[in-house]
Short mmCIF file of C-alpha atoms and ligand atoms in Angstrom, two decimals:
data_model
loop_
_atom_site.label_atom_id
_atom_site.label_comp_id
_atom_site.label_asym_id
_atom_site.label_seq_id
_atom_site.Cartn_x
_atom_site.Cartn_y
_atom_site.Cartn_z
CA UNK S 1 163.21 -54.96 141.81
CA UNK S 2 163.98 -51.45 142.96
CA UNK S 3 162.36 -48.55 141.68
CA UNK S 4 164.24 -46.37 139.62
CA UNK S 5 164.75 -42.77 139.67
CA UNK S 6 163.94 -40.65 136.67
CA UNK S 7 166.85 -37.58 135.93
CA UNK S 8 167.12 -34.87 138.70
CA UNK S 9 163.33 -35.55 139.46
CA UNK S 10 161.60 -36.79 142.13
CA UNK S 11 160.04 -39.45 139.94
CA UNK S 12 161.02 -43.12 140.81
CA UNK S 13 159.14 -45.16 138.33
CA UNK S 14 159.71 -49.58 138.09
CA UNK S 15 161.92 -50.37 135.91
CA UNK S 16 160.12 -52.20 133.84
CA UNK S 17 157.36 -50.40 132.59
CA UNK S 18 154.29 -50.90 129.92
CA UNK S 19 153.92 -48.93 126.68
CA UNK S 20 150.81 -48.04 126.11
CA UNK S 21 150.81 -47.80 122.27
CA UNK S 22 148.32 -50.32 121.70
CA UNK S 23 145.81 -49.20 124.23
CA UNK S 24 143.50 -47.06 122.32
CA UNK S 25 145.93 -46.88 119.46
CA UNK S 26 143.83 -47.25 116.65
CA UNK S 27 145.52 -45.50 114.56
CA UNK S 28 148.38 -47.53 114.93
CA UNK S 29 147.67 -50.91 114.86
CA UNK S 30 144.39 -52.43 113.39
CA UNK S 31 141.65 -54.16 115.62
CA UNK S 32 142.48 -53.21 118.89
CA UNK S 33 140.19 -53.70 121.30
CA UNK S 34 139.78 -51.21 124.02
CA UNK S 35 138.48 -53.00 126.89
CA UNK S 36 141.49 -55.10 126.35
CA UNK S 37 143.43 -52.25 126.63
CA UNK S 38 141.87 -51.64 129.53
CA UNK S 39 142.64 -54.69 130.73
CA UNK S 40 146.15 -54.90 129.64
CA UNK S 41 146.60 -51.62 131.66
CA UNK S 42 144.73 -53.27 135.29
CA UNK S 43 147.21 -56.42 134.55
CA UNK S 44 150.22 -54.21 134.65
CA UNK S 45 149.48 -52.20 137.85
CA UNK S 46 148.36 -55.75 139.30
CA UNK S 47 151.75 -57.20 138.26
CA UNK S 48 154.38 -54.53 140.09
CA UNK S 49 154.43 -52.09 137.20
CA UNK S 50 154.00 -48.85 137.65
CA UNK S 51 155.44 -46.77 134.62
CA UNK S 52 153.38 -46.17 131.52
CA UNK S 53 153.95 -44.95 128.95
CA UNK S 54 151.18 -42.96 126.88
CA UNK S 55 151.01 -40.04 124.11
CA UNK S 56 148.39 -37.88 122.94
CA UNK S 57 149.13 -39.28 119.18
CA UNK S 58 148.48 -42.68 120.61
CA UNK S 59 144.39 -43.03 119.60
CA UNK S 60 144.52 -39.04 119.05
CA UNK S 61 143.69 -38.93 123.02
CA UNK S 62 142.10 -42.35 123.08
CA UNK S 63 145.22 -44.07 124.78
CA UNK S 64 144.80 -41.21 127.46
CA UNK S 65 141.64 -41.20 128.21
CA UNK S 66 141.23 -45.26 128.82
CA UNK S 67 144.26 -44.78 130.97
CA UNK S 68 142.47 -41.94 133.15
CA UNK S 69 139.17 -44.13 133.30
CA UNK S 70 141.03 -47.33 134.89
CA UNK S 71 142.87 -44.94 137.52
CA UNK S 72 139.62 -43.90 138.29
CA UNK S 73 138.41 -47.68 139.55
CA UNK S 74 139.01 -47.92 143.37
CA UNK S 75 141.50 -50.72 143.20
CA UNK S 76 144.05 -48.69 141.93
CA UNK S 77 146.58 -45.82 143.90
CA UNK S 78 146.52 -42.82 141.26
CA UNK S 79 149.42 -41.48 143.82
CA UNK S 80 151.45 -45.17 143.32
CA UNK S 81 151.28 -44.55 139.33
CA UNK S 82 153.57 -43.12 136.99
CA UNK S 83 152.33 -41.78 133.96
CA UNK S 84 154.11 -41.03 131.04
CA UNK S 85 153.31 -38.87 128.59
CA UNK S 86 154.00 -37.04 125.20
CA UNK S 87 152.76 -34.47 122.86
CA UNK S 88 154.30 -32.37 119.82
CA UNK S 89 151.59 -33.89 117.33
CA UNK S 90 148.97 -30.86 116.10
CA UNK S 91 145.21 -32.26 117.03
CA UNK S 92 143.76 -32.65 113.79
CA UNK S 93 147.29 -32.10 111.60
CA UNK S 94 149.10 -34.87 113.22
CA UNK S 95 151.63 -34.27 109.93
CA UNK S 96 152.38 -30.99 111.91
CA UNK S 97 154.82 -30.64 115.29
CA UNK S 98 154.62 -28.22 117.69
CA UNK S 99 156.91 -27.12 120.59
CA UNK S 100 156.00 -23.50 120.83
CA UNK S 101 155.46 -22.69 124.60
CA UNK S 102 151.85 -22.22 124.12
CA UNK S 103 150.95 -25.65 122.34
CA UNK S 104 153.06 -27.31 125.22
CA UNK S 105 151.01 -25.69 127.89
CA UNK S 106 147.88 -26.59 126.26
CA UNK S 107 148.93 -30.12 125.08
CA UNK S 108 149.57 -30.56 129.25
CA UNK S 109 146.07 -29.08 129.89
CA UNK S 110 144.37 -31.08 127.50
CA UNK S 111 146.22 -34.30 128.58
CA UNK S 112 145.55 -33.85 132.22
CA UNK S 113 141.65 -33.36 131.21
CA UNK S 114 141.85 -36.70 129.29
CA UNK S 115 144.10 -38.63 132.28
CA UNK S 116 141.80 -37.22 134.97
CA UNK S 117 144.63 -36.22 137.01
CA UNK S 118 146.15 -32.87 137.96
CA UNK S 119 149.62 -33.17 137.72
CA UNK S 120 151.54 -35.64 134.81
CA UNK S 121 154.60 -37.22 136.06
CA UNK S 122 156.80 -37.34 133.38
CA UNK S 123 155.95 -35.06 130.12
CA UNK S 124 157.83 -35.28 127.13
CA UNK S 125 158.15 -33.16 123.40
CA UNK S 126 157.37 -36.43 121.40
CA UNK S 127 159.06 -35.30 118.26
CA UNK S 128 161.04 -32.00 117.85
CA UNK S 129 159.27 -29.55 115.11
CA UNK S 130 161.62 -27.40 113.01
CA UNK S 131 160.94 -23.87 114.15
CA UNK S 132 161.09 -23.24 118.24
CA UNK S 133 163.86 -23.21 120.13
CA UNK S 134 164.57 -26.31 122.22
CA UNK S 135 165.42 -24.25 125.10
CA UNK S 136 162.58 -22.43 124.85
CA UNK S 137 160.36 -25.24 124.44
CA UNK S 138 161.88 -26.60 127.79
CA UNK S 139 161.75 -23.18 129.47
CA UNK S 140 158.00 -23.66 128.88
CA UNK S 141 157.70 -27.10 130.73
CA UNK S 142 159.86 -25.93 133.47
CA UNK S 143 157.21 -23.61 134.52
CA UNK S 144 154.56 -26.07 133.91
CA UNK S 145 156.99 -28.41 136.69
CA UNK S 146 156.54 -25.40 138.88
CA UNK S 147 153.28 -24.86 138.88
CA UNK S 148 152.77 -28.31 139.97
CA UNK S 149 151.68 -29.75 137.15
CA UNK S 150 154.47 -32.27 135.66
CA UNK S 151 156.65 -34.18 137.63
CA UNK S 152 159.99 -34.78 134.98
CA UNK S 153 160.75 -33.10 132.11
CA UNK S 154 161.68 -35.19 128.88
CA UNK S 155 162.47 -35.26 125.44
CA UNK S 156 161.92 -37.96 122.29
CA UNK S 157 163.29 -37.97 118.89
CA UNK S 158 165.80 -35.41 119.48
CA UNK S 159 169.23 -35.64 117.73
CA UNK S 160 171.87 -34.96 120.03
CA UNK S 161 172.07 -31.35 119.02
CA UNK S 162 168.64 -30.60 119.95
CA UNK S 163 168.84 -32.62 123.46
CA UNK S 164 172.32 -30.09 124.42
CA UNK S 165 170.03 -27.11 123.38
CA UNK S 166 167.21 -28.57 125.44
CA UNK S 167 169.15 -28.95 128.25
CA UNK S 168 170.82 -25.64 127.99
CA UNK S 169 170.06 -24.96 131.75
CA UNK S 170 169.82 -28.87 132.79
CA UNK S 171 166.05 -29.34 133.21
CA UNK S 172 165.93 -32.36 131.20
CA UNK S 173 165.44 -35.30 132.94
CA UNK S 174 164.64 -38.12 130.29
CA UNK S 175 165.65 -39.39 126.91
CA UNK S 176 163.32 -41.37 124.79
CA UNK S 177 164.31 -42.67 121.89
CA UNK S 178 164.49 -45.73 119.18
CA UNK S 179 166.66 -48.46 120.96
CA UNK S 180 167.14 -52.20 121.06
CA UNK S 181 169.06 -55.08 120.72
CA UNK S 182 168.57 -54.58 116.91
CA UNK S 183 168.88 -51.32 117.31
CA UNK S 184 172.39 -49.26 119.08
CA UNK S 185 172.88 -46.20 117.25
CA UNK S 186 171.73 -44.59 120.77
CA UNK S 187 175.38 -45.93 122.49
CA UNK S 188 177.71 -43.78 120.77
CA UNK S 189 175.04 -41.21 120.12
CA UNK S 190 173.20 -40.14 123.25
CA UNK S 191 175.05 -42.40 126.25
CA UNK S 192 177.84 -40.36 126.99
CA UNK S 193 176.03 -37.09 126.91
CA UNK S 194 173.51 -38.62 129.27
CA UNK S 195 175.67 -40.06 131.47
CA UNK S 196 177.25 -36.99 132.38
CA UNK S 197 174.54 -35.34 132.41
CA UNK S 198 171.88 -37.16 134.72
CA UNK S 199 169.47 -37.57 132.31
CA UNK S 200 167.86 -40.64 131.76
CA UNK S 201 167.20 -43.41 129.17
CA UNK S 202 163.87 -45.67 128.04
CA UNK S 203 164.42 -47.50 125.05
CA UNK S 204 161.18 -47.34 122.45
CA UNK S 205 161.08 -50.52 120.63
CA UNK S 206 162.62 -52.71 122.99
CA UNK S 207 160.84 -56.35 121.59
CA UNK S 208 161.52 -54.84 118.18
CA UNK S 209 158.38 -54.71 117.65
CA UNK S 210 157.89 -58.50 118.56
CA UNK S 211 160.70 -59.69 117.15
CA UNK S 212 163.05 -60.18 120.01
CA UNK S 213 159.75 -62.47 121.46
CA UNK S 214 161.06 -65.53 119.35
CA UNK S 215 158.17 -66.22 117.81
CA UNK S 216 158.79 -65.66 114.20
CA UNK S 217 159.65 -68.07 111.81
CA UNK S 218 158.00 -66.91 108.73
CA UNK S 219 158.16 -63.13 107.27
CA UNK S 220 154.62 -61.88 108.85
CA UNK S 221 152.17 -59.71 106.74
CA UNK S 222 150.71 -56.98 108.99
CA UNK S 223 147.55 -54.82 107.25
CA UNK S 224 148.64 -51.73 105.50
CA UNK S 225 147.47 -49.36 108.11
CA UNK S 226 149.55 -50.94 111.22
CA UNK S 227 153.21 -49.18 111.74
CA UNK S 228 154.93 -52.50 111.33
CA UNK S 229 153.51 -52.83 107.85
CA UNK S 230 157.07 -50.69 106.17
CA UNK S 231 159.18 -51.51 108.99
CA UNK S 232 162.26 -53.30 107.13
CA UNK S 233 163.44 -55.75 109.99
CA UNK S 234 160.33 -57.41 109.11
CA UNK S 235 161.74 -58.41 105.55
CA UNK S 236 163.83 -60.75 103.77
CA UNK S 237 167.33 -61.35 104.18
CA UNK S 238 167.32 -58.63 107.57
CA UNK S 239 164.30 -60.84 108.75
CA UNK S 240 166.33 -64.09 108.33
CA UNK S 241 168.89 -62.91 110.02
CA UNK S 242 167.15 -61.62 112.78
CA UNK S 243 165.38 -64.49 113.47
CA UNK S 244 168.25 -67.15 113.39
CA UNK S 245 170.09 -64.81 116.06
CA UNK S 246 166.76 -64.09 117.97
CA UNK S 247 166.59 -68.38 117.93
CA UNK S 248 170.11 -68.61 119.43
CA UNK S 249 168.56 -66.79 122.92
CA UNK S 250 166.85 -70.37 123.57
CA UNK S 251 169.26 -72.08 125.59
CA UNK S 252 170.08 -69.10 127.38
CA UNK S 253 166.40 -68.68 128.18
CA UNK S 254 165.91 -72.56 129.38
CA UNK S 255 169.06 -71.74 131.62
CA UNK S 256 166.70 -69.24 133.41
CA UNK S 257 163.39 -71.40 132.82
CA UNK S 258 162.51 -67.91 130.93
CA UNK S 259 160.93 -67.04 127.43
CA UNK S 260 163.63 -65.17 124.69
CA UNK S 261 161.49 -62.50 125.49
CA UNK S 262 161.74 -62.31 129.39
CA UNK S 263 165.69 -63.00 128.68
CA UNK S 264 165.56 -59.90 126.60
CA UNK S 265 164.12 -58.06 128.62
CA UNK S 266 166.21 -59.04 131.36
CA UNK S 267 169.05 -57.90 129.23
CA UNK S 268 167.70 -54.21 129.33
CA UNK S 269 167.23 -54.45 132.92
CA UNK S 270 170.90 -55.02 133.34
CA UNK S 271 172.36 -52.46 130.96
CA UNK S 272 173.71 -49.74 133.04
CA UNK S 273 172.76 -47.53 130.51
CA UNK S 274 169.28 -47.96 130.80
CA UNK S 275 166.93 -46.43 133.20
CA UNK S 276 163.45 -48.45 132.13
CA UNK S 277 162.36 -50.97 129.39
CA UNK S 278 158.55 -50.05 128.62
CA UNK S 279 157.57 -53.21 126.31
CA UNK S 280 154.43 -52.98 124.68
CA UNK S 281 151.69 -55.51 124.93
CA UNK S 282 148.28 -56.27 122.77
CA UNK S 283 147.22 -59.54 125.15
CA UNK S 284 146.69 -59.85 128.57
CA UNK S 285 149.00 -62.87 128.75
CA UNK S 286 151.90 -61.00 127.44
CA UNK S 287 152.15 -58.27 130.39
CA UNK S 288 151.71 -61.08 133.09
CA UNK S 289 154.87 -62.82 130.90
CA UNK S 290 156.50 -59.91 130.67
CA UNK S 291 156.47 -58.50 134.26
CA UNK S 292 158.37 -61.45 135.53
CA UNK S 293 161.05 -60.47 133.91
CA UNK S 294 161.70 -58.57 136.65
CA UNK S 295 162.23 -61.89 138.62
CA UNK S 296 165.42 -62.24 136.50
CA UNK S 297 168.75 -61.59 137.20
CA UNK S 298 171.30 -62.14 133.87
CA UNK S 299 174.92 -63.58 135.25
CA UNK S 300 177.40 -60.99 133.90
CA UNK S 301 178.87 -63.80 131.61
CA UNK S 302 175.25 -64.13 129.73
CA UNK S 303 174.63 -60.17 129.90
CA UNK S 304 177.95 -60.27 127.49
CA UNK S 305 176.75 -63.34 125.79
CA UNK S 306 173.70 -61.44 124.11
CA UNK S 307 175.47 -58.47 123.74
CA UNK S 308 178.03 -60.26 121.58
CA UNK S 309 175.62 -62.03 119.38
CA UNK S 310 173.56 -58.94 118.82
CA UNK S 311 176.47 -56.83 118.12
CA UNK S 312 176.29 -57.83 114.37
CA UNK S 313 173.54 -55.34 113.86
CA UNK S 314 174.99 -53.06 115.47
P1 NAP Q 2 157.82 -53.30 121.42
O1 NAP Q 2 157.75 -53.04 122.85
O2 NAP Q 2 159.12 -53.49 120.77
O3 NAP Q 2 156.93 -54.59 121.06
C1 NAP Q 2 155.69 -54.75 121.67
C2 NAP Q 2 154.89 -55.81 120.93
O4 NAP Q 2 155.52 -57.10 121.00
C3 NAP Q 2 153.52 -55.99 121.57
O5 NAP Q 2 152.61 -55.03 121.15
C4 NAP Q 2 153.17 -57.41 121.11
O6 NAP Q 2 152.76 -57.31 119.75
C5 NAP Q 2 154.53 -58.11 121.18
N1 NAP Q 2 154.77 -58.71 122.51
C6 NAP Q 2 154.93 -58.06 123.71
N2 NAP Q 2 155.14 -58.93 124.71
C7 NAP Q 2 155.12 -60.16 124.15
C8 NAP Q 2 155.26 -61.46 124.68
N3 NAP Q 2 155.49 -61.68 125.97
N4 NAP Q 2 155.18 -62.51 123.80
C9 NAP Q 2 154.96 -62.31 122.50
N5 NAP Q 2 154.80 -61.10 121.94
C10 NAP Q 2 154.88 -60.03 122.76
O7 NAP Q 2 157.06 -52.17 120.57
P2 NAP Q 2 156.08 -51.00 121.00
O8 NAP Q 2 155.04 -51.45 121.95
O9 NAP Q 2 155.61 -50.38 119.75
O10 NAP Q 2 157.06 -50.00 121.73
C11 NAP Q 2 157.13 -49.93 123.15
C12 NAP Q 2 156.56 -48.66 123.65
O11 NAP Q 2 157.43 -47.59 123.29
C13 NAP Q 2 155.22 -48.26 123.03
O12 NAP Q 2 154.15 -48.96 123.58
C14 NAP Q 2 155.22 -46.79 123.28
O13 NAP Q 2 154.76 -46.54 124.59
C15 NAP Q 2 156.67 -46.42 123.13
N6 NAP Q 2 157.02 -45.83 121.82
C16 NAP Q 2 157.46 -44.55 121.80
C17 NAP Q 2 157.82 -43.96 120.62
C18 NAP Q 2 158.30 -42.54 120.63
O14 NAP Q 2 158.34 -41.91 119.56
N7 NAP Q 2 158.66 -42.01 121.77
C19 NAP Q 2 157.73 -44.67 119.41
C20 NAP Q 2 157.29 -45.98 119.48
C21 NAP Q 2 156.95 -46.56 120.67
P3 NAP Q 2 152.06 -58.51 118.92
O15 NAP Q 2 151.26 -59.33 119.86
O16 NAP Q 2 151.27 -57.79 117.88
O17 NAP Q 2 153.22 -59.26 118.33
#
């Protein structure tokens, strides 16, 4: 599959990509493992993927240093990577956001020490904080793109008023935000905006959290410090629901000789909308699954087919 090109950069990044939330993570999910991580990471770039996607607040650093350390091993291209990035979380006060030009230029310092690199290739504010000025904030990263040392400029958690003061001057390249099949508040929110203005989208979220993968039947319990723990698709009637429509994907899958989750991914990777799908993975065996979904190629009739069933939650 073609790489795609991120905003008015020079960044062209697969299409599919891998978020890296659950390498190094810790303080995200319970009992991750990070040689796995590792691993998870080697699998992708082995596999055709090229785009991941990291933060500082994933691990507090962690997720960015075991990135750096595996682009260090000779098999791999740093120059044939694209790394992702974000930061906005205070070190030590994660409670606390910051987009003040001066923790931006630090937060790119500290995450090019961690990545072992000298130049990030797509940066973005993770979450907006309440006091600087989004333009301002931006102003600050466009520099940092001059000087070399990030690629794309982008944005995450934003509401729509705070991406169009962002992009006062048009620097921003990228869009991340909360979006799935579950999940389409971004449609009417963001997608015209972006559209005419060349910035573009990766979905966070895109399994759902796992359960667009088809294999729930049963409400899960997750520990009480793992993010899924409060999220509410996970419980009763919402759940039920979910899964019966997540169960009618299976003959569309079989049609393909795919997995509801390669299908669903597949349906990402033919929304117009959508620049990359960065699915998260905590086994090995899911990223090799995963990155054949870029093997598939949705008819037009199916691409409407899951749009329609979905389009109760929306
Ligand atoms: P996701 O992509 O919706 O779901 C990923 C999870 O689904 C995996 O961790 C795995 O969890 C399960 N899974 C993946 N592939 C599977 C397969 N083939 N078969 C069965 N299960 C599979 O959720 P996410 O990873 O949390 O989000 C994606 C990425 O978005 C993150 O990694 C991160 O980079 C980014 N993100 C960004 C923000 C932001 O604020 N910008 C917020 C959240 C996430 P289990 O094995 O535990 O089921």
């Amino acid at each position: 599959m073609a790489d795609v090109k991120i905003g008015k950069s020079a960044v062209y990044a697969s299409s599919l990509g891998l978020g890296a939330n659950a390498i190094g993570g810790h303080n995200l999910f319970a009992g991750l493992d990070d040689e796995q991580g590792k691993d998870i990471l080697r699998t992708a770039l082995r596999n055709g993927i090229t785009l991941i996607d990291t933060a500082y607040i994933y691990g507090e650093g962690r997720s960015e240093e075991l990135i750096g350390a595996v682009l260090q091993e000779k098999e791999f291209d740093r120059s044939k990577v694209i790394i992702a990035t974000k930061a906005a979380h205070t070190p030590g006060n994660p409670d606390k956001k910051d987009n003040s030009p001066a923790f931006l230029t630090q937060a790119v310092e500290d995450a090019l020490a961690r990545l072992q690199t000298a130049y990030i290739d797509i940066f973005y504010i993770h979450f907006p904080d309440e006091q600087t000025p989004k333009n301002e904030a931006i102003a600050a990263l466009h520099q940092l793109k001059e000087a070399g040392k990030i690629r794309a400029i982008g944005v995450s958690n934003f509401s729509l008023d705070q991406l169009q003061e962002a992009n006062q001057d048009g620097y921003v390249d990228i869009l991340e935000e909360e979006y799935s099949l579950l999940h389409r508040q971004a449609e009417t929110t963001f997608f015209p905006y972006l559209a005419e203005h060349d910035i573009s989208f990766v979905p966070y979220f895109p399994l759902a959290s796992g359960l667009l993968t088809g294999k729930y039947e049963k409400e899960p319990t997750f520990a009480e410090n793992d993010i899924r723990s409060s999220n509410p698709d996970f419980k009763g009637e919402r759940f039920a629901k979910i899964v019966e429509t997540v169960n009618q994907l299976k003959p569309i899958a079989d049609n393909y000789d795919a997995t509801i989750t390669q299908l669903v991914l597949a349906w990402y990777l033919k929304n117009p909308e959508i620049t990359a799908v960065i699915p998260g993975a905590k086994k090995v065996e899911q990223v090799t699954a995963n990155a054949q979904a870029m093997d598939i190629h949705l008819t037009k009739a199916d691409y409407q087919l899951i749009d329609h069933l979905f389009a109760v939650f929306n």
